[in-house]
mmCIF file of C-alpha atoms in Angstrom:
data_model
loop_
_atom_site.group_PDB
_atom_site.id
_atom_site.type_symbol
_atom_site.label_atom_id
_atom_site.label_comp_id
_atom_site.label_asym_id
_atom_site.label_seq_id
_atom_site.Cartn_x
_atom_site.Cartn_y
_atom_site.Cartn_z
ATOM 1 C CA MET A 17 92.890 92.872 144.190
ATOM 2 C CA ILE A 18 91.400 92.532 140.719
ATOM 3 C CA LYS A 19 93.402 94.198 137.977
ATOM 4 C CA ILE A 20 91.206 95.623 135.226
ATOM 5 C CA SER A 21 92.914 95.507 131.839
ATOM 6 C CA LYS A 22 92.578 98.598 129.713
ATOM 7 C CA GLU A 23 91.049 98.555 126.264
ATOM 8 C CA GLN A 24 93.683 98.726 123.525
ATOM 9 C CA LEU A 25 93.364 101.675 121.140
ATOM 10 C CA TYR A 26 95.575 101.929 118.061
ATOM 11 C CA ILE A 27 96.022 105.218 116.207
ATOM 12 C CA GLN A 28 97.878 105.771 112.951
ATOM 13 C CA VAL A 29 98.174 109.473 112.163
ATOM 14 C CA GLU A 30 98.485 111.032 108.728
ATOM 15 C CA PRO A 31 101.679 113.037 108.063
ATOM 16 C CA LYS A 32 99.801 115.759 106.166
ATOM 17 C CA ILE A 33 96.173 116.821 105.744
ATOM 18 C CA ASP A 34 94.703 119.173 103.135
ATOM 19 C CA THR A 35 91.590 120.992 104.287
ATOM 20 C CA LYS A 36 89.544 124.170 103.929
ATOM 21 C CA SER A 37 89.455 127.050 106.387
ATOM 22 C CA GLY A 38 86.556 127.395 108.817
ATOM 23 C CA LYS A 39 86.287 123.651 109.559
ATOM 24 C CA ILE A 40 86.586 121.800 112.852
ATOM 25 C CA LEU A 41 88.856 118.809 112.406
ATOM 26 C CA LYS A 42 88.104 115.639 114.325
ATOM 27 C CA ILE A 43 90.328 112.635 114.916
ATOM 28 C CA ARG A 44 88.625 110.854 111.991
ATOM 29 C CA ASP A 45 90.045 113.608 109.746
ATOM 30 C CA LEU A 46 93.578 113.208 111.085
ATOM 31 C CA ALA A 47 94.079 109.524 111.798
ATOM 32 C CA SER A 48 92.903 105.942 111.466
ATOM 33 C CA VAL A 49 91.667 104.264 114.662
ATOM 34 C CA ILE A 50 91.370 100.579 115.571
ATOM 35 C CA CYS A 51 89.638 99.372 118.728
ATOM 36 C CA GLN A 52 87.680 96.209 119.519
ATOM 37 C CA ASP A 53 85.112 98.226 121.437
ATOM 38 C CA LYS A 54 83.130 99.861 118.619
ATOM 39 C CA SER A 55 81.531 102.450 120.902
ATOM 40 C CA ILE A 56 84.935 103.658 122.112
ATOM 41 C CA LYS A 57 86.232 103.732 118.541
ATOM 42 C CA GLU A 58 83.299 105.832 117.319
ATOM 43 C CA SER A 59 83.587 108.159 120.295
ATOM 44 C CA VAL A 60 87.319 108.676 119.700
ATOM 45 C CA LEU A 61 86.824 109.327 115.983
ATOM 46 C CA ASN A 62 84.357 112.128 116.786
ATOM 47 C CA ILE A 63 86.613 113.959 119.252
ATOM 48 C CA GLU A 64 87.219 117.519 118.029
ATOM 49 C CA ILE A 65 90.897 118.481 117.856
ATOM 50 C CA ILE A 66 91.370 121.837 116.149
ATOM 51 C CA TYR A 67 89.482 124.649 114.454
ATOM 52 C CA VAL A 68 90.983 125.639 111.106
ATOM 53 C CA PRO A 69 91.236 129.451 111.095
ATOM 54 C CA GLU A 70 91.072 131.735 108.092
ATOM 55 C CA ASN A 71 93.996 133.749 106.691
ATOM 56 C CA VAL A 72 96.441 131.024 107.761
ATOM 57 C CA LYS A 73 98.290 128.786 105.318
ATOM 58 C CA SER A 74 99.239 125.950 107.650
ATOM 59 C CA LYS A 75 98.844 124.600 111.178
ATOM 60 C CA VAL A 76 100.498 121.772 113.076
ATOM 61 C CA VAL A 77 98.740 119.277 115.344
ATOM 62 C CA PHE A 78 100.913 117.405 117.829
ATOM 63 C CA ILE A 79 100.124 113.802 118.652
ATOM 64 C CA LEU A 80 100.482 114.612 122.365
ATOM 65 C CA ASP A 81 97.523 116.989 122.053
ATOM 66 C CA ILE A 82 95.464 114.208 120.464
ATOM 67 C CA ILE A 83 96.398 111.776 123.248
ATOM 68 C CA GLU A 84 95.455 114.376 125.863
ATOM 69 C CA LYS A 85 92.044 114.900 124.247
ATOM 70 C CA ILE A 86 91.402 111.145 124.187
ATOM 71 C CA GLN A 87 92.440 110.687 127.831
ATOM 72 C CA GLU A 88 90.104 113.487 128.901
ATOM 73 C CA LYS A 89 87.186 111.471 127.542
ATOM 74 C CA HIS A 90 88.450 107.898 127.948
ATOM 75 C CA ASP A 91 90.842 107.255 130.816
ATOM 76 C CA ASN A 92 90.313 103.490 130.611
ATOM 77 C CA VAL A 93 92.096 102.922 127.289
ATOM 78 C CA LYS A 94 95.720 102.239 126.462
ATOM 79 C CA ILE A 95 96.729 104.349 123.473
ATOM 80 C CA ASN A 96 99.209 102.967 120.938
ATOM 81 C CA VAL A 97 100.350 105.510 118.366
ATOM 82 C CA PHE A 98 101.931 104.860 114.975
ATOM 83 C CA GLY A 99 103.228 107.467 112.551
ATOM 84 C CA ASN A 100 104.701 110.935 112.815
ATOM 85 C CA PRO A 101 104.639 112.854 116.117
ATOM 86 C CA GLU A 102 103.205 115.868 114.265
ATOM 87 C CA ILE A 103 100.521 116.363 111.621
ATOM 88 C CA LEU A 104 100.859 119.190 109.122
ATOM 89 C CA ILE A 105 97.539 120.838 108.260
ATOM 90 C CA ASN A 106 97.710 122.470 104.837
ATOM 91 C CA ILE A 107 94.909 125.040 104.618
ATOM 92 C CA GLU A 108 93.619 125.589 101.092
ATOM 93 C CA ASP A 109 92.075 128.894 100.079
ATOM 94 C CA ASP A 110 88.513 128.142 98.957
ATOM 95 C CA LYS A 111 88.165 131.724 97.669
ATOM 96 C CA LYS A 112 91.145 131.362 95.378
ATOM 97 C CA SER A 113 90.496 132.699 91.886
ATOM 98 C CA TYR A 114 92.654 133.335 88.856
ATOM 99 C CA ASN A 115 92.513 136.676 87.071
ATOM 100 C CA ILE A 116 94.114 137.849 83.834
ATOM 101 C CA PHE A 117 97.251 139.078 85.631
ATOM 102 C CA GLN A 118 97.954 135.640 87.093
ATOM 103 C CA TYR A 119 97.618 134.023 83.667
ATOM 104 C CA LEU A 120 99.947 136.656 82.209
ATOM 105 C CA LYS A 121 102.433 135.951 84.997
ATOM 106 C CA ILE A 122 102.344 132.225 84.185
ATOM 107 C CA LEU A 123 102.826 133.012 80.478
ATOM 108 C CA LEU A 124 105.771 135.310 81.263
ATOM 109 C CA ILE A 125 107.424 132.634 83.423
ATOM 110 C CA CYS A 126 106.993 130.059 80.629
ATOM 111 C CA ILE A 127 108.577 132.437 78.102
ATOM 112 C CA ILE A 128 111.524 133.194 80.402
ATOM 113 C CA LEU A 129 112.119 129.489 81.082
ATOM 114 C CA SER A 130 111.872 128.622 77.380
ATOM 115 C CA VAL A 131 114.299 131.380 76.354
ATOM 116 C CA GLY A 132 116.682 130.423 79.161
ATOM 117 C CA ALA A 133 116.637 126.753 78.155
ATOM 118 C CA ALA A 134 117.199 127.662 74.491
ATOM 119 C CA LEU A 135 120.145 129.915 75.376
ATOM 120 C CA ALA A 136 121.667 127.184 77.543
ATOM 121 C CA ILE A 137 121.509 124.732 74.619
ATOM 122 C CA ILE A 138 122.942 127.312 72.203
ATOM 123 C CA TYR A 139 125.820 128.210 74.539
ATOM 124 C CA PHE A 140 126.619 124.523 75.043
ATOM 125 C CA HIS A 141 126.758 123.849 71.303
ATOM 126 C CA ARG A 142 128.915 126.922 70.710
ATOM 127 C CA ASP A 143 131.230 125.914 73.525
ATOM 128 C CA VAL A 144 131.838 122.416 72.116
ATOM 129 C CA ASN A 145 131.727 123.709 68.504
ATOM 130 C CA MET A 146 128.994 121.269 67.486
ATOM 131 C CA GLU A 147 128.903 122.634 63.933
ATOM 132 C CA GLU A 148 132.489 121.502 63.312
ATOM 133 C CA VAL A 149 131.693 118.159 64.925
ATOM 134 C CA HIS A 150 128.853 117.604 62.444
ATOM 135 C CA LYS A 151 131.141 118.530 59.556
ATOM 136 C CA ALA A 152 133.752 116.056 60.784
ATOM 137 C CA ILE A 153 131.164 113.281 61.174
ATOM 138 C CA TYR A 154 129.819 113.986 57.682
ATOM 139 C CA TYR A 155 133.340 113.812 56.243
ATOM 140 C CA LEU A 156 134.029 110.505 58.022
ATOM 141 C CA ILE A 157 130.829 108.939 56.654
ATOM 142 C CA VAL A 158 130.651 110.402 53.132
ATOM 143 C CA GLY A 159 134.276 111.242 52.485
ATOM 144 C CA LYS A 160 133.457 114.763 51.292
ATOM 145 C CA THR A 161 133.406 118.131 53.026
ATOM 146 C CA ASN A 162 130.095 119.941 53.464
ATOM 147 C CA GLU A 163 129.781 123.358 55.077
ATOM 148 C CA ARG A 164 126.105 122.729 55.876
ATOM 149 C CA PRO A 165 125.552 119.043 56.677
ATOM 150 C CA LEU A 166 121.779 119.405 57.135
ATOM 151 C CA ILE A 167 121.318 115.657 56.779
ATOM 152 C CA LEU A 168 122.960 115.394 60.218
ATOM 153 C CA GLN A 169 121.865 118.677 61.800
ATOM 154 C CA ILE A 170 118.118 118.276 61.196
ATOM 155 C CA PRO A 171 117.826 114.745 62.699
ATOM 156 C CA TYR A 172 120.098 115.860 65.546
ATOM 157 C CA SER A 173 117.801 118.804 66.365
ATOM 158 C CA ILE A 174 114.695 116.599 66.238
ATOM 159 C CA GLY A 175 116.400 113.942 68.344
ATOM 160 C CA LEU A 176 117.367 116.560 70.929
ATOM 161 C CA GLY A 177 113.707 117.421 71.502
ATOM 162 C CA ILE A 178 112.640 113.766 71.557
ATOM 163 C CA GLY A 179 115.450 112.982 73.991
ATOM 164 C CA MET A 180 114.332 115.714 76.407
ATOM 165 C CA ALA A 181 110.717 114.523 76.209
ATOM 166 C CA THR A 182 111.851 110.954 76.848
ATOM 167 C CA PHE A 183 113.997 112.045 79.796
ATOM 168 C CA PHE A 184 111.035 113.795 81.409
ATOM 169 C CA ASN A 185 108.930 110.676 80.773
ATOM 170 C CA HIS A 186 106.239 112.280 78.593
ATOM 171 C CA ILE A 187 106.447 110.147 75.452
ATOM 172 C CA SER A 188 104.224 107.252 76.486
ATOM 173 C CA LYS A 189 101.099 107.973 78.533
ATOM 174 C CA LYS A 190 101.179 104.472 80.028
ATOM 175 C CA LYS A 191 104.759 104.902 81.163
ATOM 176 C CA TRP A 192 103.980 108.384 82.488
ATOM 177 C CA LYS A 193 101.230 106.905 84.676
ATOM 178 C CA LYS A 194 103.469 104.137 86.014
ATOM 179 C CA GLU A 195 106.699 106.022 86.661
ATOM 180 C CA PRO A 196 107.273 109.554 87.957
ATOM 181 C CA SER A 197 109.386 111.862 85.835
ATOM 182 C CA PRO A 198 112.572 113.543 87.170
ATOM 183 C CA LEU A 199 110.524 116.736 87.485
ATOM 184 C CA ASP A 200 107.925 114.905 89.603
ATOM 185 C CA ILE A 201 110.710 113.625 91.868
ATOM 186 C CA GLU A 202 112.169 117.118 92.266
ATOM 187 C CA MET A 203 108.741 118.585 93.076
ATOM 188 C CA TYR A 204 108.134 115.803 95.607
ATOM 189 C CA MET A 205 111.462 116.496 97.325
ATOM 190 C CA TYR A 206 110.760 120.245 97.288
ATOM 191 C CA ASN A 207 107.335 119.805 98.914
ATOM 192 C CA LYS A 208 108.804 117.366 101.439
ATOM 193 C CA ASN A 209 111.487 119.883 102.440
ATOM 194 C CA ILE A 210 108.866 122.631 102.741
ATOM 195 C CA ASN A 211 106.717 120.439 105.017
ATOM 196 C CA GLU A 212 109.716 119.561 107.206
ATOM 197 C CA TYR A 213 110.645 123.244 107.467
ATOM 198 C CA VAL A 214 107.128 124.229 108.567
ATOM 199 C CA LEU A 215 107.057 121.432 111.165
ATOM 200 C CA ASP A 216 110.479 122.341 112.583
ATOM 201 C CA LYS A 217 109.625 126.040 112.708
ATOM 202 C CA THR A 218 106.348 125.354 114.508
ATOM 203 C CA LYS A 219 108.072 123.084 117.057
ATOM 204 C CA HIS A 220 110.639 125.781 117.856
ATOM 205 C CA ILE A 221 107.888 128.372 118.338
ATOM 206 C CA LYS A 222 106.023 126.036 120.724
ATOM 207 C CA GLN A 223 109.201 125.331 122.719
ATOM 208 C CA ARG A 224 109.787 129.072 123.231
ATOM 209 C CA LYS A 225 106.285 129.421 124.642
#
């Protein structure tokens, strides 16, 4: 009995895809495919997987569904999968527009954050009595008392702003391009947690069905 070896097909799926509503996503949109047989590779890449509906923010494609679609068309291939078992489809709103109220909302949020940050700095300096600290430092350096040591307070205030800008990595444009700022890291972790939540929630819904 002659044993016919199956063609090897390698698939590496993307963890997340950004797309517009109303599109039909194929495997070429969701994954990278390697196969020595070019005709099989092209056929697999053009297999339709999911229609992206409107009025939905996200969908999840399971790798098992992709494998099933491939096996329906090619039962003579051995499928090797790399990557996540699920693909998160982030559906962007192509009709999204910004009106005056949204800009006002952004402005209001910026004002609230700025006032909150300023109050936090003020409360901190009052709590540690920074004014008396400056007076003490001035006395140690000059040997005289000064109720308003502006020569220390002005550079300190300027340095506080420069220090915050340096901490958030926005002083040098070259450095900003090379290294993410702490805010970038926090936003990355936030988006990662959101994606994991959506995937877990979708899996639980599918298991109930």
